[in-house]
GROMACS .gro file of C-alpha atoms in nm:
model
  491
    1MET     CA    1  -3.056   3.512  -6.041
    2ALA     CA    2  -3.223   3.215  -6.059
    3ILE     CA    3  -2.998   2.895  -5.987
    4SER     CA    4  -3.029   2.635  -6.254
    5GLN     CA    5  -3.089   2.283  -6.182
    6SER     CA    6  -2.737   2.139  -6.255
    7THR     CA    7  -2.578   2.392  -6.047
    8ARG     CA    8  -2.834   2.299  -5.766
    9ASN     CA    9  -2.745   1.932  -5.819
   10PHE     CA   10  -2.383   2.029  -5.792
   11LEU     CA   11  -2.433   2.188  -5.491
   12THR     CA   12  -2.607   1.908  -5.334
   13TYR     CA   13  -2.363   1.655  -5.420
   14LEU     CA   14  -2.082   1.921  -5.284
   15PHE     CA   15  -2.284   2.003  -4.948
   16GLY     CA   16  -2.303   1.585  -4.898
   17THR     CA   17  -2.013   1.528  -4.956
   18VAL     CA   18  -1.870   1.785  -4.737
   19ILE     CA   19  -2.134   1.611  -4.498
   20VAL     CA   20  -2.010   1.291  -4.536
   21LEU     CA   21  -1.603   1.395  -4.515
   22PHE     CA   22  -1.677   1.571  -4.203
   23GLY     CA   23  -1.872   1.238  -3.997
   24THR     CA   24  -1.594   1.026  -4.151
   25ILE     CA   25  -1.357   1.192  -4.010
   26LEU     CA   26  -1.564   1.298  -3.670
   27LEU     CA   27  -1.614   0.917  -3.626
   28GLY     CA   28  -1.307   0.781  -3.723
   29ALA     CA   29  -1.138   1.088  -3.448
   30LEU     CA   30  -1.421   0.943  -3.169
   31ALA     CA   31  -1.323   0.568  -3.243
   32THR     CA   32  -0.956   0.680  -3.245
   33GLY     CA   33  -0.976   0.808  -2.900
   34TRP     CA   34  -1.130   1.160  -2.906
   35GLN     CA   35  -1.457   1.293  -2.767
   36TYR     CA   36  -1.678   1.609  -2.792
   37ASP     CA   37  -1.674   1.783  -2.542
   38PHE     CA   38  -1.986   1.993  -2.502
   39ALA     CA   39  -1.864   2.215  -2.164
   40THR     CA   40  -1.603   2.373  -2.415
   41GLY     CA   41  -1.726   2.290  -2.768
   42GLU     CA   42  -1.428   2.154  -2.846
   43LEU     CA   43  -1.297   1.780  -2.995
   44ARG     CA   44  -1.061   1.643  -2.710
   45GLU     CA   45  -0.846   1.319  -2.750
   46THR     CA   46  -0.967   1.098  -2.421
   47GLY     CA   47  -0.798   0.835  -2.252
   48LEU     CA   48  -0.898   0.488  -2.109
   49ILE     CA   49  -0.967   0.307  -1.776
   50ILE     CA   50  -0.917  -0.031  -1.747
   51MET     CA   51  -1.117  -0.228  -1.439
   52ASN     CA   52  -1.138  -0.524  -1.277
   53SER     CA   53  -1.175  -0.698  -0.932
   54GLU     CA   54  -1.079  -0.984  -0.742
   55PRO     CA   55  -1.346  -1.166  -0.767
   56THR     CA   56  -1.498  -1.053  -1.054
   57GLY     CA   57  -1.870  -0.942  -1.098
   58ALA     CA   58  -1.868  -0.614  -0.895
   59SER     CA   59  -2.090  -0.337  -0.995
   60ILE     CA   60  -1.888  -0.032  -1.113
   61SER     CA   61  -1.978   0.344  -1.035
   62LEU     CA   62  -1.778   0.666  -1.181
   63ASN     CA   63  -1.779   0.971  -0.996
   64ASP     CA   64  -2.064   0.850  -0.790
   65SER     CA   65  -2.254   0.742  -1.130
   66PHE     CA   66  -2.351   0.381  -1.171
   67ILE     CA   67  -2.267   0.229  -1.447
   68LYS     CA   68  -2.501  -0.099  -1.626
   69ASP     CA   69  -2.154  -0.283  -1.659
   70GLN     CA   70  -1.954  -0.537  -1.425
   71THR     CA   71  -1.567  -0.588  -1.329
   72PRO     CA   72  -1.390  -0.694  -1.571
   73TYR     CA   73  -1.459  -0.393  -1.759
   74ARG     CA   74  -1.310  -0.103  -2.009
   75ALA     CA   75  -1.408   0.248  -1.992
   76ILE     CA   76  -1.281   0.411  -2.339
   77ASN     CA   77  -1.305   0.784  -2.456
   78MET     CA   78  -1.268   0.925  -2.122
   79LEU     CA   79  -1.227   1.296  -2.105
   80PRO     CA   80  -0.895   1.387  -1.903
   81GLY     CA   81  -0.945   1.454  -1.553
   82ASP     CA   82  -0.968   1.334  -1.204
   83TYR     CA   83  -1.207   1.068  -1.148
   84THR     CA   84  -1.314   0.825  -0.829
   85VAL     CA   85  -1.369   0.453  -0.950
   86LYS     CA   86  -1.579   0.253  -0.648
   87PHE     CA   87  -1.620  -0.142  -0.688
   88GLU     CA   88  -1.901  -0.326  -0.486
   89LYS     CA   89  -2.052  -0.631  -0.447
   90ALA     CA   90  -2.261  -0.826  -0.197
   91GLY     CA   91  -2.063  -0.949   0.140
   92LEU     CA   92  -1.755  -0.830   0.056
   93ARG     CA   93  -1.599  -0.443   0.144
   94PRO     CA   94  -1.591  -0.198  -0.137
   95TRP     CA   95  -1.316  -0.068  -0.317
   96LEU     CA   96  -1.273   0.290  -0.386
   97LYS     CA   97  -0.951   0.448  -0.610
   98LYS     CA   98  -0.892   0.785  -0.714
   99THR     CA   99  -0.741   0.823  -1.085
  100THR     CA  100  -0.640   1.088  -1.320
  101VAL     CA  101  -0.728   0.994  -1.709
  102GLU     CA  102  -0.461   1.144  -1.922
  103ALA     CA  103  -0.506   1.174  -2.308
  104GLU     CA  104  -0.369   0.834  -2.527
  105ARG     CA  105  -0.304   0.677  -2.173
  106VAL     CA  106  -0.454   0.394  -2.008
  107SER     CA  107  -0.546   0.412  -1.669
  108PHE     CA  108  -0.532   0.115  -1.424
  109ALA     CA  109  -0.801   0.022  -1.197
  110ASP     CA  110  -0.760  -0.335  -1.290
  111TYR     CA  111  -0.607  -0.476  -0.913
  112ALA     CA  112  -0.872  -0.402  -0.685
  113TRP     CA  113  -0.922  -0.701  -0.395
  114LEU     CA  114  -1.242  -0.683  -0.290
  115LEU     CA  115  -1.218  -0.863   0.069
  116PRO     CA  116  -1.480  -1.015   0.248
  117GLU     CA  117  -1.685  -0.849   0.540
  118GLN     CA  118  -1.578  -1.147   0.799
  119ILE     CA  119  -1.239  -1.283   0.720
  120PRO     CA  120  -1.279  -1.659   0.810
  121SER     CA  121  -0.989  -1.784   0.952
  122ARG     CA  122  -0.840  -2.123   1.141
  123LEU     CA  123  -0.555  -2.201   1.354
  124ARG     CA  124  -0.279  -2.433   1.285
  125TYR     CA  125  -0.047  -2.632   1.434
  126PRO     CA  126  -0.261  -2.565   1.789
  127ASP     CA  127  -0.082  -2.784   1.999
  128ASN     CA  128   0.261  -2.650   1.913
  129LYS     CA  129   0.386  -2.390   2.122
  130ILE     CA  130   0.523  -2.203   1.810
  131VAL     CA  131   0.683  -1.878   1.895
  132ALA     CA  132   0.883  -1.779   1.554
  133ALA     CA  133   0.861  -1.876   1.221
  134ALA     CA  134   1.054  -1.858   0.867
  135GLN     CA  135   0.938  -1.929   0.520
  136SER     CA  136   1.104  -2.032   0.178
  137ARG     CA  137   1.176  -1.776  -0.129
  138ASP     CA  138   0.888  -1.990  -0.338
  139ARG     CA  139   0.649  -1.919   0.033
  140LYS     CA  140   0.568  -2.310   0.083
  141ARG     CA  141   0.796  -2.456   0.324
  142PHE     CA  142   0.822  -2.338   0.656
  143ALA     CA  143   1.038  -2.347   0.968
  144PHE     CA  144   0.954  -2.273   1.285
  145VAL     CA  145   1.054  -2.229   1.666
  146GLU     CA  146   0.864  -2.451   1.895
  147LEU     CA  147   0.870  -2.422   2.276
  148LEU     CA  148   0.868  -2.794   2.423
  149THR     CA  149   0.767  -2.840   2.782
  150LYS     CA  150   0.993  -3.047   3.012
  151THR     CA  151   0.865  -3.251   3.286
  152ASN     CA  152   1.065  -3.297   3.660
  153ALA     CA  153   1.035  -3.668   3.824
  154ALA     CA  154   0.696  -3.628   3.909
  155GLY     CA  155   0.600  -3.557   3.564
  156GLU     CA  156   0.522  -3.220   3.632
  157PRO     CA  157   0.614  -2.928   3.401
  158SER     CA  158   0.918  -2.758   3.509
  159SER     CA  159   1.020  -2.559   3.212
  160THR     CA  160   1.099  -2.507   2.850
  161ILE     CA  161   1.369  -2.572   2.588
  162PRO     CA  162   1.355  -2.447   2.255
  163ALA     CA  163   1.355  -2.668   1.931
  164ILE     CA  164   1.343  -2.632   1.570
  165LEU     CA  165   1.050  -2.753   1.302
  166TYR     CA  166   1.025  -2.778   0.979
  167ALA     CA  167   0.705  -2.806   0.714
  168SER     CA  168   0.728  -2.898   0.380
  169ASP     CA  169   0.383  -2.782   0.305
  170LEU     CA  170   0.087  -2.638   0.582
  171THR     CA  171  -0.095  -2.958   0.516
  172ARG     CA  172   0.145  -3.185   0.698
  173GLU     CA  173   0.254  -3.207   1.024
  174PRO     CA  174   0.600  -3.040   1.095
  175GLN     CA  175   0.850  -3.270   1.224
  176ILE     CA  176   1.124  -3.167   1.456
  177LEU     CA  177   1.464  -3.111   1.348
  178TYR     CA  178   1.703  -3.025   1.618
  179ALA     CA  179   1.627  -3.013   1.989
  180PRO     CA  180   1.922  -2.935   2.219
  181THR     CA  181   1.973  -3.193   2.482
  182PRO     CA  182   1.799  -3.114   2.805
  183THR     CA  183   2.113  -3.092   3.078
  184ASP     CA  184   2.094  -3.062   3.456
  185GLU     CA  185   2.007  -2.712   3.572
  186ASN     CA  186   2.365  -2.687   3.693
  187THR     CA  187   2.520  -2.634   3.349
  188THR     CA  188   2.428  -2.405   3.059
  189GLN     CA  189   2.088  -2.401   2.920
  190VAL     CA  190   1.987  -2.314   2.529
  191THR     CA  191   1.709  -2.024   2.619
  192SER     CA  192   1.619  -1.963   2.260
  193PHE     CA  193   1.667  -1.976   1.848
  194ASP     CA  194   1.582  -1.667   1.676
  195THR     CA  195   1.579  -1.536   1.301
  196PRO     CA  196   1.541  -1.875   1.152
  197THR     CA  197   1.616  -1.809   0.781
  198LEU     CA  198   1.582  -2.104   0.506
  199ASN     CA  199   1.802  -2.076   0.197
  200ALA     CA  200   1.718  -2.011  -0.188
  201ASP     CA  201   1.591  -2.383  -0.218
  202ALA     CA  202   1.507  -2.427   0.162
  203SER     CA  203   1.775  -2.742   0.194
  204TRP     CA  204   1.959  -2.583   0.437
  205LEU     CA  205   1.803  -2.371   0.769
  206LEU     CA  206   2.047  -2.115   0.973
  207VAL     CA  207   1.946  -2.025   1.316
  208ARG     CA  208   2.080  -1.807   1.618
  209GLN     CA  209   2.102  -1.991   1.946
  210THR     CA  210   2.142  -1.824   2.248
  211THR     CA  211   2.225  -1.973   2.605
  212SER     CA  212   2.151  -1.907   2.958
  213ASP     CA  213   2.488  -1.729   2.967
  214ASN     CA  214   2.408  -1.498   2.713
  215ALA     CA  215   2.645  -1.653   2.457
  216VAL     CA  216   2.534  -1.671   2.081
  217THR     CA  217   2.589  -1.905   1.827
  218TRP     CA  218   2.492  -1.963   1.512
  219LEU     CA  219   2.396  -2.309   1.363
  220VAL     CA  220   2.372  -2.389   0.998
  221MET     CA  221   2.145  -2.776   0.953
  222PRO     CA  222   1.969  -2.927   0.673
  223THR     CA  223   1.580  -2.915   0.629
  224ASN     CA  224   1.585  -3.312   0.607
  225PRO     CA  225   1.573  -3.467   0.969
  226ASN     CA  226   1.750  -3.773   0.905
  227ASP     CA  227   2.060  -3.551   0.778
  228VAL     CA  228   2.033  -3.314   1.095
  229SER     CA  229   2.263  -3.557   1.369
  230THR     CA  230   2.541  -3.579   1.042
  231ARG     CA  231   2.537  -3.250   0.886
  232LEU     CA  232   2.462  -3.025   1.169
  233ILE     CA  233   2.718  -2.732   1.171
  234ASN     CA  234   2.817  -2.520   1.443
  235LEU     CA  235   2.977  -2.188   1.244
  236ASN     CA  236   3.127  -2.057   1.576
  237GLN     CA  237   3.320  -2.374   1.619
  238LEU     CA  238   3.489  -2.282   1.292
  239LEU     CA  239   3.504  -1.931   1.326
  240SER     CA  240   3.801  -1.729   1.514
  241SER     CA  241   3.512  -1.482   1.600
  242ASN     CA  242   3.195  -1.420   1.623
  243PRO     CA  243   3.031  -1.267   1.304
  244SER     CA  244   2.799  -0.967   1.282
  245TRP     CA  245   2.610  -1.053   1.026
  246VAL     CA  246   2.541  -1.385   0.833
  247GLY     CA  247   2.322  -1.414   0.514
  248TRP     CA  248   2.266  -1.655   0.215
  249SER     CA  249   2.353  -1.627  -0.090
  250ASP     CA  250   2.111  -1.572  -0.346
  251THR     CA  251   2.270  -1.779  -0.611
  252GLU     CA  252   2.422  -2.069  -0.472
  253SER     CA  253   2.262  -2.299  -0.218
  254ASN     CA  254   2.528  -2.424  -0.004
  255GLU     CA  255   2.704  -2.070   0.038
  256LEU     CA  256   2.706  -1.828   0.348
  257PHE     CA  257   2.865  -1.498   0.381
  258LEU     CA  258   2.989  -1.361   0.682
  259ASN     CA  259   3.119  -0.998   0.802
  260ILE     CA  260   3.403  -1.107   1.074
  261ASN     CA  261   3.532  -0.802   1.214
  262GLY     CA  262   3.454  -0.607   0.890
  263ALA     CA  263   3.586  -0.865   0.698
  264LEU     CA  264   3.334  -1.048   0.405
  265LYS     CA  265   3.408  -1.414   0.378
  266ARG     CA  266   3.284  -1.679   0.226
  267PHE     CA  267   3.148  -2.013   0.372
  268THR     CA  268   3.069  -2.336   0.200
  269LEU     CA  269   2.879  -2.579   0.372
  270ASN     CA  270   2.987  -2.905   0.199
  271ASP     CA  271   3.349  -2.879   0.281
  272LYS     CA  272   3.296  -2.653   0.582
  273ARG     CA  273   3.536  -2.414   0.418
  274LEU     CA  274   3.589  -2.040   0.536
  275GLY     CA  275   3.717  -1.833   0.236
  276SER     CA  276   3.962  -1.545   0.179
  277PRO     CA  277   3.829  -1.173   0.282
  278ILE     CA  278   3.567  -1.060   0.002
  279ALA     CA  279   3.639  -0.692   0.145
  280ASP     CA  280   3.770  -0.518   0.451
  281GLY     CA  281   3.608  -0.263   0.622
  282VAL     CA  282   3.288  -0.384   0.543
  283GLN     CA  283   2.961  -0.204   0.735
  284ALA     CA  284   2.652  -0.382   0.623
  285ALA     CA  285   2.619  -0.645   0.359
  286LYS     CA  286   2.283  -0.777   0.204
  287TRP     CA  287   2.267  -1.071  -0.133
  288ASP     CA  288   1.942  -0.908  -0.293
  289ASN     CA  289   1.797  -1.025  -0.681
  290ASN     CA  290   2.148  -1.207  -0.737
  291ARG     CA  291   2.395  -0.920  -0.641
  292LEU     CA  292   2.615  -0.899  -0.320
  293MET     CA  293   2.576  -0.536  -0.176
  294THR     CA  294   2.732  -0.390   0.053
  295ILE     CA  295   2.876  -0.034   0.267
  296GLU     CA  296   3.214  -0.050   0.318
  297VAL     CA  297   3.503   0.239   0.432
  298LEU     CA  298   3.803   0.282   0.159
  299ALA     CA  299   4.127   0.434   0.146
  300ASP     CA  300   3.992   0.783   0.202
  301GLY     CA  301   3.833   0.692   0.508
  302LEU     CA  302   3.459   0.731   0.377
  303ARG     CA  303   3.185   0.485   0.316
  304TRP     CA  304   3.079   0.372  -0.014
  305LEU     CA  305   2.819   0.163  -0.132
  306ARG     CA  306   3.000  -0.130  -0.380
  307ILE     CA  307   2.761  -0.378  -0.549
  308ARG     CA  308   2.923  -0.695  -0.722
  309THR     CA  309   2.805  -0.992  -0.947
  310LYS     CA  310   2.805  -1.334  -0.838
  311ASP     CA  311   3.069  -1.393  -1.137
  312GLN     CA  312   3.278  -1.108  -1.033
  313LEU     CA  313   3.293  -1.071  -0.647
  314ALA     CA  314   3.652  -0.944  -0.692
  315GLU     CA  315   3.566  -0.636  -0.894
  316PRO     CA  316   3.280  -0.424  -0.765
  317GLU     CA  317   3.096  -0.157  -0.893
  318THR     CA  318   3.194   0.135  -0.626
  319ILE     CA  319   2.813   0.340  -0.705
  320HIS     CA  320   2.819   0.679  -0.418
  321GLN     CA  321   2.902   0.760  -0.098
  322VAL     CA  322   2.674   0.727   0.159
  323PRO     CA  323   2.661   0.902   0.511
  324THR     CA  324   2.747   0.740   0.840
  325SER     CA  325   2.502   0.550   1.031
  326THR     CA  326   2.488   0.257   1.258
  327THR     CA  327   2.235   0.080   1.024
  328TYR     CA  328   2.173   0.023   0.675
  329ALA     CA  329   1.856  -0.131   0.478
  330MET     CA  330   1.959  -0.164   0.129
  331GLU     CA  331   1.778  -0.323  -0.198
  332PHE     CA  332   1.873  -0.427  -0.559
  333PHE     CA  333   1.598  -0.410  -0.805
  334THR     CA  334   1.547  -0.402  -1.216
  335LEU     CA  335   1.238  -0.269  -1.404
  336LEU     CA  336   1.182  -0.233  -1.764
  337GLY     CA  337   1.553  -0.302  -1.881
  338ASN     CA  338   1.696  -0.037  -1.593
  339ASP     CA  339   1.885  -0.146  -1.303
  340TYR     CA  340   1.833   0.013  -0.972
  341ALA     CA  341   2.012   0.017  -0.618
  342ALA     CA  342   1.820   0.172  -0.256
  343VAL     CA  343   1.983   0.270   0.012
  344LEU     CA  344   1.826   0.389   0.361
  345PRO     CA  345   2.107   0.549   0.595
  346ASP     CA  346   1.931   0.530   0.950
  347SER     CA  347   2.119   0.864   1.027
  348SER     CA  348   1.986   1.071   0.733
  349LYS     CA  349   1.641   0.917   0.709
  350GLN     CA  350   1.651   0.961   0.327
  351LEU     CA  351   1.608   0.721   0.060
  352ILE     CA  352   1.924   0.743  -0.203
  353VAL     CA  353   1.851   0.562  -0.538
  354THR     CA  354   2.046   0.524  -0.814
  355ARG     CA  355   1.985   0.411  -1.165
  356ASN     CA  356   2.213   0.213  -1.450
  357ILE     CA  357   2.443  -0.004  -1.179
  358PHE     CA  358   2.555  -0.233  -1.433
  359GLU     CA  359   2.332  -0.180  -1.775
  360ASN     CA  360   2.418   0.140  -1.911
  361PRO     CA  361   2.673   0.235  -1.597
  362ASN     CA  362   2.788   0.564  -1.792
  363ALA     CA  363   2.424   0.698  -1.769
  364ARG     CA  364   2.433   0.656  -1.408
  365ILE     CA  365   2.173   0.865  -1.197
  366THR     CA  366   2.122   0.883  -0.845
  367SER     CA  367   1.903   1.105  -0.670
  368VAL     CA  368   1.771   1.141  -0.282
  369SER     CA  369   1.384   1.109  -0.212
  370GLY     CA  370   1.192   1.154   0.088
  371LYS     CA  371   1.270   1.290   0.436
  372ASN     CA  372   1.222   1.132   0.784
  373ILE     CA  373   1.209   0.798   0.578
  374SER     CA  374   1.244   0.494   0.844
  375LYS     CA  375   1.194   0.186   0.655
  376PHE     CA  376   1.106   0.098   0.253
  377THR     CA  377   1.004  -0.184   0.043
  378VAL     CA  378   1.022  -0.236  -0.293
  379ASN     CA  379   0.786  -0.483  -0.528
  380ALA     CA  380   0.852  -0.799  -0.699
  381SER     CA  381   0.838  -0.568  -1.057
  382GLY     CA  382   1.017  -0.289  -0.932
  383ARG     CA  383   0.802  -0.084  -0.994
  384TYR     CA  384   0.686   0.065  -0.669
  385ILE     CA  385   0.899   0.211  -0.397
  386VAL     CA  386   0.687   0.226  -0.062
  387MET     CA  387   0.827   0.438   0.233
  388ASN     CA  388   0.701   0.497   0.601
  389GLU     CA  389   0.734   0.883   0.605
  390GLN     CA  390   0.680   1.019   0.955
  391ASP     CA  391   0.428   0.750   1.002
  392ARG     CA  392   0.255   0.805   0.640
  393LEU     CA  393   0.267   0.588   0.369
  394PHE     CA  394   0.503   0.730   0.046
  395THR     CA  395   0.497   0.555  -0.283
  396ILE     CA  396   0.712   0.644  -0.583
  397ASP     CA  397   0.593   0.473  -0.903
  398LEU     CA  398   0.895   0.430  -1.098
  399GLU     CA  399   0.726   0.345  -1.414
  400ARG     CA  400   0.527   0.644  -1.450
  401ASN     CA  401   0.733   0.888  -1.274
  402LYS     CA  402   0.454   0.963  -1.006
  403ARG     CA  403   0.440   0.972  -0.612
  404TYR     CA  404   0.161   0.901  -0.376
  405ARG     CA  405   0.088   1.072  -0.017
  406TYR     CA  406  -0.288   0.976   0.087
  407GLY     CA  407  -0.210   1.009   0.437
  408THR     CA  408  -0.255   0.644   0.521
  409SER     CA  409  -0.087   0.549   0.863
  410LEU     CA  410   0.188   0.328   0.951
  411ALA     CA  411   0.230   0.426   1.314
  412GLY     CA  412   0.340   0.127   1.485
  413LEU     CA  413   0.492  -0.052   1.204
  414SER     CA  414   0.643  -0.338   1.320
  415ALA     CA  415   0.637  -0.603   1.001
  416TRP     CA  416   0.534  -0.566   0.594
  417GLU     CA  417   0.569  -0.796   0.323
  418TRP     CA  418   0.467  -0.788  -0.012
  419MET     CA  419   0.159  -1.028  -0.077
  420ASN     CA  420   0.151  -0.953  -0.461
  421ASP     CA  421   0.275  -0.689  -0.669
  422GLN     CA  422   0.018  -0.427  -0.575
  423HIS     CA  423  -0.128  -0.554  -0.205
  424LEU     CA  424   0.147  -0.479   0.093
  425ALA     CA  425  -0.004  -0.679   0.439
  426VAL     CA  426   0.117  -0.505   0.759
  427ILE     CA  427   0.147  -0.504   1.117
  428THR     CA  428   0.071  -0.172   1.228
  429LYS     CA  429  -0.023  -0.123   1.666
  430ASN     CA  430  -0.104  -0.503   1.657
  431GLN     CA  431  -0.346  -0.492   1.371
  432LEU     CA  432  -0.296  -0.699   1.062
  433ARG     CA  433  -0.411  -0.518   0.763
  434LEU     CA  434  -0.410  -0.556   0.359
  435ILE     CA  435  -0.315  -0.178   0.205
  436ASP     CA  436  -0.265  -0.101  -0.130
  437TYR     CA  437   0.043  -0.004  -0.296
  438ASP     CA  438  -0.037   0.376  -0.291
  439GLY     CA  439  -0.260   0.313   0.016
  440GLN     CA  440  -0.595   0.441  -0.100
  441ASN     CA  441  -0.747   0.098   0.029
  442ASN     CA  442  -0.637  -0.009   0.369
  443GLU     CA  443  -0.808  -0.276   0.541
  444LEU     CA  444  -0.843  -0.457   0.855
  445ILE     CA  445  -0.783  -0.840   0.913
  446SER     CA  446  -0.704  -0.888   1.250
  447SER     CA  447  -0.695  -0.644   1.564
  448ILE     CA  448  -0.497  -0.839   1.775
  449MET     CA  449  -0.138  -0.977   1.646
  450ASN     CA  450   0.143  -1.008   1.790
  451THR     CA  451   0.430  -0.748   1.699
  452GLN     CA  452   0.745  -0.981   1.708
  453THR     CA  453   0.709  -1.195   1.455
  454PRO     CA  454   0.648  -1.236   1.090
  455ILE     CA  455   0.405  -1.215   0.817
  456LEU     CA  456   0.391  -1.561   0.619
  457PHE     CA  457   0.177  -1.635   0.288
  458TRP     CA  458   0.042  -1.973   0.185
  459GLU     CA  459  -0.192  -2.069  -0.164
  460ASN     CA  460  -0.499  -1.942  -0.268
  461LYS     CA  461  -0.454  -1.571  -0.182
  462SER     CA  462  -0.408  -1.659   0.208
  463LEU     CA  463  -0.158  -1.514   0.470
  464LEU     CA  464  -0.066  -1.618   0.841
  465GLY     CA  465   0.024  -1.417   1.159
  466PHE     CA  466   0.058  -1.513   1.506
  467VAL     CA  467  -0.279  -1.386   1.698
  468GLN     CA  468  -0.237  -1.281   2.044
  469PRO     CA  469  -0.546  -1.418   2.215
  470GLY     CA  470  -0.762  -1.208   2.349
  471GLY     CA  471  -0.511  -0.926   2.310
  472ASN     CA  472  -0.370  -1.078   2.602
  473GLU     CA  473   0.046  -1.001   2.591
  474ALA     CA  474   0.102  -1.303   2.852
  475ALA     CA  475  -0.083  -1.537   2.650
  476ARG     CA  476   0.077  -1.752   2.390
  477PRO     CA  477   0.080  -1.595   2.014
  478ARG     CA  478  -0.162  -1.887   1.823
  479LEU     CA  479  -0.045  -1.913   1.429
  480THR     CA  480  -0.373  -1.832   1.257
  481HIS     CA  481  -0.457  -1.866   0.895
  482PHE     CA  482  -0.682  -1.626   0.748
  483PHE     CA  483  -0.836  -1.666   0.412
  484LEU     CA  484  -0.910  -1.357   0.202
  485THR     CA  485  -1.118  -1.521  -0.084
  486PRO     CA  486  -1.367  -1.739   0.143
  487ASP     CA  487  -1.465  -1.954  -0.101
  488LYS     CA  488  -1.150  -2.102  -0.123
  489ILE     CA  489  -1.037  -2.207   0.258
  490LEU     CA  490  -0.761  -2.491   0.308
  491GLU     CA  491  -0.799  -2.769   0.512
   0.00000   0.00000   0.00000
């Protein structure tokens, strides 16, 4: 039967309408995170990869296929699956990351740091025999321990005495804060200063002094050289016995906390007053993120983690029991409205993490992570817990509830510090390295570091460490400044 012209026009209109409607739906789906998968013949939800690098302008490859754009870049409508992202730029080391794209989720490869192939460096204070150092919380001020050379009557070098130096920044020469008065060889000599620590605003310095008869003394001094002679405090002269632990308050710049025979007490510098015990049976203590963390033996004879706020030192939160151990590492941190406490007893070598300490204690959860953990650290945002698990880097991403084990070696780990929220500076087996939080990128900075000294930081993404000249253990370590952004070398 013949189709009339009106019927033909109607069918044409209907068919065209269906095509337009389907095309609109398809384009809308593609524009809002869907993509047609030719392998399966299905329309699938997609994800996004945000990419960036330091410096920008790096070429990008995805799964070994170069794309025309450079960093920064947003790879949209990516099908779910595993991808390898690689950034490259002339004169710089490549950066590689394995990432997983999930439907309707954003993946990030925006923290890439392309280090120079040859990292420039320079000595700091080469004429000073610096053997130890500490840095303020804002990473702008420094305290140093220097060995001063003594001469005999003939003007020849005869011995050395330690001295405390302070630098308000690295562009200025350090000033002597304190040096013991030289004495004759028949009297007790000061042989070393160690564990220098600056308070919250870097107005005071705490240091431990050891003399030739192995006596240990804790000294507290202002960082203004003009005030040291009148305000220097010898804590041991004011205490009944030597403290097993001394630490600065996180919240008050003129307060120290001391563990004296298991009694935790507060010492105020302004009036040189030692307060009554805050807690007894204290096995370990630490101020962290404005919280006082302690391991205490309570009436049941067991050890418990307790945490106090600065305004309620007499009202601790008792969190959970901990195993008996000679040492405990502890950290308090926050993430996305939740507060956390992490404790690592050396005896169990398992990390105990508790969520909801003060924010929502009725929903408090405690978990145990890892095995044979010897050390852990948490980044500033509280997102990443990085652990040394059997000499391998193990990371927990609390925000995404993921775990990363890429086999990065931490054998011989002696120091690590967060350079920023995604990168760790570490010293392993005399090597100074920069490692991504998950261990996927592990770059050598120097291979002749002193393992008994700290890692320090300065402006323009630079860091400092003590280099052992020629790898000779007998040689004096040299404070060396490494510039990871070569176009920003500082004087």
